[in-house]
Short mmCIF file of C-alpha atoms in Angstrom, two decimals:
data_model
loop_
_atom_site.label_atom_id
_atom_site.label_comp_id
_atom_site.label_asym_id
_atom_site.label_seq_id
_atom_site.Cartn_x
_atom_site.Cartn_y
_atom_site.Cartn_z
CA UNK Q 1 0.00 0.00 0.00
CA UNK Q 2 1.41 3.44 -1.05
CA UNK Q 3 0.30 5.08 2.38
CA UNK Q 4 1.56 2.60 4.46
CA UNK Q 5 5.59 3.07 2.66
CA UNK Q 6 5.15 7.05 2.67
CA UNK Q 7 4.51 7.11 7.02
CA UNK Q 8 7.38 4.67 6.89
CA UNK Q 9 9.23 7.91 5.17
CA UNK Q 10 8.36 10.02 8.22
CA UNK Q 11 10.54 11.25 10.48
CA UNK Q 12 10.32 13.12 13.88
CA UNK Q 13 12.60 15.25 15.37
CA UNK Q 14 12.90 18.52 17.03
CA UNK Q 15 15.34 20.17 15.04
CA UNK Q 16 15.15 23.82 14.33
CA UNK Q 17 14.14 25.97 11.47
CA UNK Q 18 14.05 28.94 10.03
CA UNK Q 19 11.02 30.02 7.79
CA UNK Q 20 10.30 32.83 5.94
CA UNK Q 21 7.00 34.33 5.11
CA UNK Q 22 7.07 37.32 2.89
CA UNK Q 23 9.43 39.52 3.90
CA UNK Q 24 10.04 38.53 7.53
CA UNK Q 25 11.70 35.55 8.58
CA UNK Q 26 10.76 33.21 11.86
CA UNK Q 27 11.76 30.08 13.60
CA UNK Q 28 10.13 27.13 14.89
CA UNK Q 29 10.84 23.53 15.66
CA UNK Q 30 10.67 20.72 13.00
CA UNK Q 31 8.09 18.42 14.94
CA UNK Q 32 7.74 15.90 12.04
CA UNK Q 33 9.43 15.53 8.31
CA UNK Q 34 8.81 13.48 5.91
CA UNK Q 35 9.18 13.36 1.43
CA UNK Q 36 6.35 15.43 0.95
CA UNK Q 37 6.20 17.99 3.90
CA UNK Q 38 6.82 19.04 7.56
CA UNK Q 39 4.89 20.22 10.27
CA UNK Q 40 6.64 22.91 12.98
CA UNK Q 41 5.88 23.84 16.35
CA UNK Q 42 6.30 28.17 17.00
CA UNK Q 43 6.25 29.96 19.56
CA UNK Q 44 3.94 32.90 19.71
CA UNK Q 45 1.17 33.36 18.04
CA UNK Q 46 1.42 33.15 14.44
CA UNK Q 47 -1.47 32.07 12.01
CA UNK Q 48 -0.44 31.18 8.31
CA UNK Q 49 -3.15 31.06 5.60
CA UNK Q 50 -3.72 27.66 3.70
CA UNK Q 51 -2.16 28.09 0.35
CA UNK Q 52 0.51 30.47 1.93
CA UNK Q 53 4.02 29.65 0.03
CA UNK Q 54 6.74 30.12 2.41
CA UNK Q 55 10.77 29.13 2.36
CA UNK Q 56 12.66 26.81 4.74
CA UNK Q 57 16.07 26.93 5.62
CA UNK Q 58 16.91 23.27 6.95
CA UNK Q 59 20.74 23.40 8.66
CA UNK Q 60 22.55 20.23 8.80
CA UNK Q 61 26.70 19.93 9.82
CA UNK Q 62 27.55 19.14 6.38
CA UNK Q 63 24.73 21.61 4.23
CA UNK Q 64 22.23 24.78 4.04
CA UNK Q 65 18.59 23.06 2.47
CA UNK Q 66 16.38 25.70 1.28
CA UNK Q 67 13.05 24.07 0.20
CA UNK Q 68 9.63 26.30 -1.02
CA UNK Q 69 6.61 24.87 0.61
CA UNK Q 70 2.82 25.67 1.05
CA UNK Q 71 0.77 25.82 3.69
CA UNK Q 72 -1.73 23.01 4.23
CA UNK Q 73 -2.71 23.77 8.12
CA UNK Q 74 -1.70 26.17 10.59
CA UNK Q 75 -2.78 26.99 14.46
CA UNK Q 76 -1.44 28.71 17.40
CA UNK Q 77 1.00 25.76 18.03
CA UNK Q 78 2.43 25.78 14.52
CA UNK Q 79 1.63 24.61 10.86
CA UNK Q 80 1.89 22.05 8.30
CA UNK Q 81 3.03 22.51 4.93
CA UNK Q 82 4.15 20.26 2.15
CA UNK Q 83 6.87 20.94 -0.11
CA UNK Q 84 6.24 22.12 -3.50
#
């Protein structure tokens, strides 16, 4: 089943991130990742439409990962988004 190999692909974590939505940038906690999107904890209260395209700046040791993503869910707690 197709469903069953992609939540193999998931990942969780609590690594930080750094996000930016139009001209400002944020950061937030990388709760889950998987192939086809993310979903981040912030603090504060920040409320991203659905459909909102934002960029992510993923820092590992060895590289800078800059992926384009759109929103799929947000609340006070954080968002989803999945990368496009």
């Amino acid at each position: 089943m197709e469903n069953e190999e992609d939540i193999s692909t998931i990942e969780c974590c609590s690594s930080n991130v750094t996000f930016s939505v139009d001209d400002s940038d944020y950061t937030g906690t990388i709760l889950n990742i998987g192939r086809y999107g993310v979903s981040v904890s912030v603090d504060g209260k920040l409320l991203l439409p659905k459909g909102k395209k934002i960029h992510m700046t993923f820092d590992d040791k060895s590289k800078k990962d800059v992926k384009s993503a759109e929103v799929a869910w947000s609340d006070l707690s954080g968002f989803g988004a999945k990368f496009i």
